[in-house]
Coordinates of N, CA and C in Angstrom, one line a residue:
X1 N 0.7 -1.4 0.4 CA -0.2 0.0 -0.1 C 1.3 1.0 0.0
X2 N 0.3 2.3 -1.0 CA 1.5 3.3 -1.2 C 1.4 4.3 0.1
X3 N 2.4 5.1 0.4 CA 2.0 6.1 1.6 C 0.7 7.2 1.5
X4 N 0.5 7.8 0.2 CA -0.5 8.9 -0.6 C -1.9 7.6 -0.2
X5 N -2.0 6.6 -0.7 CA -3.3 5.5 -0.3 C -3.5 5.4 1.1
X6 N -2.8 5.2 2.4 CA -2.9 5.0 3.1 C -3.2 6.2 3.8
X7 N -2.8 7.4 3.4 CA -2.9 9.1 4.3 C -4.5 9.2 3.9
X8 N -4.8 9.0 2.4 CA -6.2 8.9 2.2 C -7.2 8.4 2.9
X9 N -7.1 7.1 3.0 CA -7.8 6.2 4.1 C -7.9 7.1 5.0
X10 N -6.4 6.8 6.2 CA -6.5 8.1 7.8 C -7.3 8.9 7.2
X11 N -7.2 9.6 6.5 CA -8.3 10.9 6.3 C -9.8 11.0 6.3
X12 N -10.1 9.7 5.4 CA -11.7 8.8 4.9 C -11.8 8.8 6.7
X13 N -11.1 7.9 7.2 CA -11.3 7.4 8.6 C -11.7 8.7 9.4
X14 N -11.0 9.7 9.6 CA -10.9 11.0 10.5 C -11.9 11.4 10.1
X15 N -12.6 11.9 8.9 CA -13.4 12.1 8.3 C -15.1 11.8 8.8
X16 N -14.9 10.5 8.9 CA -16.5 9.5 9.1 C -16.2 10.0 10.2
X17 N -15.5 9.8 11.2 CA -15.4 9.7 13.0 C -16.4 11.2 13.0
X18 N -15.4 12.4 12.6 CA -15.5 13.5 13.0 C -17.6 14.2 12.7
X19 N -17.5 13.5 11.5 CA -18.8 13.6 11.1 C -20.4 12.7 11.6
X20 N -19.8 11.7 12.1 CA -20.3 10.9 12.6 C -20.5 11.2 14.3
X21 N -19.4 11.6 15.0 CA -20.0 12.2 15.9 C -20.8 13.6 16.2
X22 N -21.0 14.1 15.2 CA -22.0 15.5 15.0 C -23.4 14.6 15.0
X23 N -23.1 13.8 13.8 CA -24.7 13.1 14.0 C -25.4 12.4 14.8
X24 N -24.5 11.7 15.5 CA -24.7 10.8 16.8 C -25.1 11.9 17.7
X25 N -24.4 13.6 17.7 CA -25.2 14.6 19.0 C -25.9 14.8 18.6
X26 N -26.7 14.9 17.2 CA -27.7 15.7 17.0 C -29.2 14.7 17.3
X27 N -28.6 13.4 16.8 CA -30.2 12.4 16.5 C -30.1 12.0 17.9
X28 N -28.7 11.8 18.6 CA -28.9 11.1 20.2 C -29.1 9.5 19.6
X29 N -28.4 9.1 18.2 CA -28.5 7.6 18.0 C -28.6 6.6 19.2
X30 N -29.3 5.8 19.2 CA -29.2 4.5 19.8 C -28.8 3.4 19.1
X31 N -27.7 3.4 18.8 CA -27.0 2.1 17.8 C -26.5 0.9 18.7
X32 N -26.7 -0.2 18.2 CA -26.1 -1.5 19.3 C -24.3 -1.2 18.9
X33 N -24.4 -2.0 20.4 CA -23.1 -1.7 20.9 C -22.2 -3.1 20.5
X34 N -22.9 -4.1 19.6 CA -22.0 -5.3 19.3 C -20.9 -5.2 18.3
X35 N -20.3 -5.6 18.1 CA -19.3 -5.4 17.2 C -19.7 -6.1 15.5
X36 N -18.8 -5.5 14.6 CA -19.0 -5.9 13.4 C -18.3 -7.2 13.3
X37 N -17.5 -8.0 14.0 CA -16.7 -8.7 13.4 C -16.6 -9.8 12.5
X38 N -18.0 -10.0 12.4 CA -18.4 -11.3 11.7 C -18.2 -10.7 9.9
X39 N -18.6 -9.4 9.7 CA -18.8 -8.5 8.6 C -17.1 -8.3 8.1
X40 N -16.3 -8.4 8.6 CA -14.9 -8.5 8.5 C -14.3 -8.8 7.5
X41 N -14.4 -10.1 7.2 CA -14.4 -10.6 5.6 C -14.8 -10.0 4.5
X42 N -16.0 -9.4 4.7 CA -17.1 -9.3 3.5 C -16.1 -7.9 3.3
X43 N -15.5 -7.0 4.3 CA -15.4 -5.5 4.3 C -13.4 -5.8 3.7
X44 N -12.8 -7.2 3.7 CA -11.6 -6.8 3.4 C -11.5 -7.3 1.7
X45 N -12.2 -8.3 1.0 CA -12.4 -8.7 -0.4 C -14.0 -8.8 -0.7
X46 N -13.9 -8.9 -2.1 CA -15.4 -9.4 -2.6 C -15.9 -10.4 -2.5
X47 N -16.3 -10.9 -1.2 CA -17.0 -12.1 -0.7 C -18.6 -11.5 -0.1
X48 N -19.3 -12.6 -0.1 CA -20.7 -12.6 0.4 C -20.3 -12.4 1.9
X49 N -21.0 -11.3 2.5 CA -21.2 -11.4 4.2 C -21.6 -12.7 4.9
X50 N -21.5 -13.0 5.5 CA -22.2 -14.1 6.5 C -23.4 -14.4 6.8
X51 N -24.2 -14.9 7.3 CA -25.1 -14.6 7.7 C -25.4 -13.7 9.2
X52 N -24.4 -14.2 10.1 CA -24.5 -13.6 11.2 C -23.9 -12.2 10.9
X53 N -23.5 -12.0 10.2 CA -22.9 -10.6 9.4 C -24.3 -9.6 9.1
X54 N -25.1 -10.0 8.5 CA -26.0 -9.5 7.9 C -27.5 -9.3 9.4
X55 N -26.9 -10.6 9.9 CA -28.0 -10.3 11.4 C -27.5 -9.2 12.1
X56 N -26.0 -9.1 12.5 CA -25.8 -8.0 13.4 C -25.5 -6.9 12.7
X57 N -25.8 -6.5 11.5 CA -26.0 -5.2 10.7 C -27.8 -4.8 10.9
X58 N -28.4 -5.8 10.7 CA -30.0 -5.3 10.3 C -30.3 -5.1 11.9
X59 N -29.1 -5.3 13.1 CA -29.8 -4.6 14.6 C -29.2 -3.2 14.6
X60 N -28.7 -2.7 13.5 CA -27.9 -1.4 13.4 C -29.3 -0.6 12.6
X61 N -30.0 -1.3 11.6 CA -31.3 -0.8 11.1 C -32.8 -0.8 12.1
X62 N -32.7 -1.9 12.8 CA -34.0 -2.0 13.9 C -33.8 -0.8 14.9
X63 N -33.3 0.5 14.5 CA -33.4 1.5 15.7 C -34.1 2.2 15.1
X64 N -34.3 3.5 16.3 CA -35.4 4.3 15.7 C -34.4 5.5 14.8
X65 N -33.0 5.2 14.5 CA -32.0 6.1 13.9 C -31.5 5.0 13.3
X66 N -32.1 4.9 12.1 CA -31.2 3.6 10.6 C -30.2 4.2 10.2
X67 N -30.4 5.6 9.8 CA -29.7 6.2 8.6 C -28.1 6.1 9.7
X68 N -28.6 6.8 10.8 CA -27.3 7.4 11.6 C -26.4 6.3 12.0
X69 N -27.2 5.1 12.3 CA -26.5 3.7 12.7 C -25.9 2.6 11.7
X70 N -26.4 3.3 10.6 CA -25.6 2.2 9.7 C -24.3 3.2 9.1
X71 N -24.4 4.6 9.5 CA -22.8 5.6 9.0 C -22.5 4.9 10.2
X72 N -22.5 4.7 11.1 CA -22.1 4.2 12.5 C -21.4 2.7 12.2
X73 N -22.1 1.6 11.6 CA -21.5 0.6 10.9 C -20.4 0.8 10.1
X74 N -20.7 2.0 9.3 CA -19.9 2.1 8.3 C -18.8 2.4 8.8
X75 N -18.5 3.2 9.4 CA -17.9 4.1 10.3 C -16.5 2.5 11.1
X76 N -17.5 1.6 11.9 CA -16.3 0.6 12.7 C -16.0 -0.3 11.8
X77 N -16.0 -0.1 10.2 CA -15.7 -1.1 9.3 C -14.5 -0.1 8.5
X78 N -14.4 1.2 8.5 CA -13.6 2.5 7.5 C -12.0 1.6 7.5
X79 N -11.6 0.7 8.3 CA -10.5 0.4 8.5 C -10.2 -0.8 7.4
X80 N -11.5 -1.6 7.2 CA -11.0 -2.4 6.4 C -10.9 -1.6 4.7
X81 N -11.5 -2.3 3.6 CA -11.3 -1.8 2.5 C -12.8 -0.9 1.8
X82 N -12.6 0.3 2.4 CA -14.1 1.1 1.8 C -15.0 0.0 0.7
X83 N -14.2 0.7 -0.4 CA -15.0 -0.4 -1.8 C -15.8 -1.7 -1.3
X84 N -15.3 -2.4 -0.3 CA -16.1 -3.6 0.0 C -17.0 -3.1 1.0
X85 N -16.6 -2.8 1.8 CA -17.4 -2.4 3.1 C -18.5 -1.6 3.0
X86 N -18.4 -0.9 1.9 CA -20.0 0.2 1.8 C -20.9 -0.8 0.8
X87 N -20.5 -2.0 0.5 CA -21.5 -2.8 -0.2 C -22.1 -3.6 0.7
X88 N -21.9 -4.4 1.5 CA -22.1 -5.0 2.7 C -23.9 -5.1 3.1
X89 N -24.6 -4.1 3.2 CA -25.7 -3.9 3.3 C -26.3 -4.6 2.2
X90 N -26.1 -3.9 1.1 CA -26.6 -4.2 -0.1 C -26.9 -6.2 -0.3
X91 N -25.4 -5.9 0.2 CA -25.2 -7.9 -0.3 C -26.3 -8.2 0.6
X92 N -26.1 -8.1 1.6 CA -27.1 -8.7 2.9 C -28.4 -8.5 2.2
X93 N -29.0 -7.7 1.7 CA -30.5 -7.7 1.2 C -31.5 -6.5 2.4
X94 N -30.6 -6.0 2.9 CA -31.3 -5.3 4.2 C -32.1 -4.3 3.2
X95 N -33.2 -3.5 4.0 CA -34.3 -2.9 3.7 C -33.5 -1.4 4.3
X96 N -33.6 -0.5 3.4 CA -33.0 0.9 4.5 C -33.1 2.0 3.3
X97 N -33.3 3.4 3.5 CA -33.4 4.1 3.0 C -32.6 4.5 2.1
X98 N -32.5 4.4 0.5 CA -31.9 4.8 -0.2 C -31.3 6.1 -0.4
X99 N -29.9 6.3 -0.9 CA -29.3 7.7 -1.1 C -28.5 7.9 0.5
X100 N -28.1 7.2 1.0 CA -27.6 7.4 2.6 C -26.3 7.7 2.4
X101 N -25.5 8.8 2.7 CA -24.3 9.2 1.9 C -23.8 9.8 3.8
X102 N -22.3 9.0 4.0 CA -22.2 9.1 5.5 C -20.8 10.0 5.2
X103 N -20.6 10.9 5.4 CA -19.6 11.9 5.1 C -18.8 12.0 3.9
X104 N -19.6 12.1 3.0 CA -19.4 12.1 1.6 C -19.4 10.7 0.9
X105 N -19.6 9.7 1.5 CA -19.1 8.2 1.4 C -20.9 7.5 0.7
X106 N -21.2 7.8 -0.2 CA -22.7 7.0 -0.7 C -22.3 5.3 -0.4
X107 N -23.8 5.3 0.4 CA -23.5 3.5 1.1 C -25.0 3.2 -0.4
X108 N -24.5 2.3 -1.4 CA -25.0 1.8 -2.3 C -26.5 1.1 -2.1
X109 N -27.5 0.9 -2.5 CA -28.8 0.4 -2.7 C -29.6 1.2 -1.8
X110 N -30.6 0.6 -1.1 CA -32.2 0.6 -0.4 C -32.6 0.9 -1.5
X111 N -34.0 1.4 -0.4 CA -35.2 1.1 -1.0 C -36.0 2.9 -0.8

C-alpha cells in the first residue's frame, strides 16, 4: 500500500468519525454496541457476507435512527477496504433508505 493511499484512508476515517460524532450528537442515536467482527472478511475482499454479519448489521437498522446507525456501522468498518465495506448492507439484502451518504461516502442500494 502506498503512503498516499494510506494517508487517504486515514483522512477518510477521520472525516467519517468527526461527521459521525456530529450525527450521533444531533440525533442521539441509540445504535447497537455489538461489534461487526463477522463482517470484517466481507469488508476486506469481494465476498458475500455471512448470515451472522447480516444479522448483526440488521440490528443497526432496527433502531429509531437507522441512517445514523448505518453510518456508525460503516465507520466501524472504515479500517477495512471501503469499496467492499459499503457494499455489505446491499449484499445482505437489508431494507434501508436509499441515498444514504456518510461523510461524502454513499452507501449503495436502499429502497
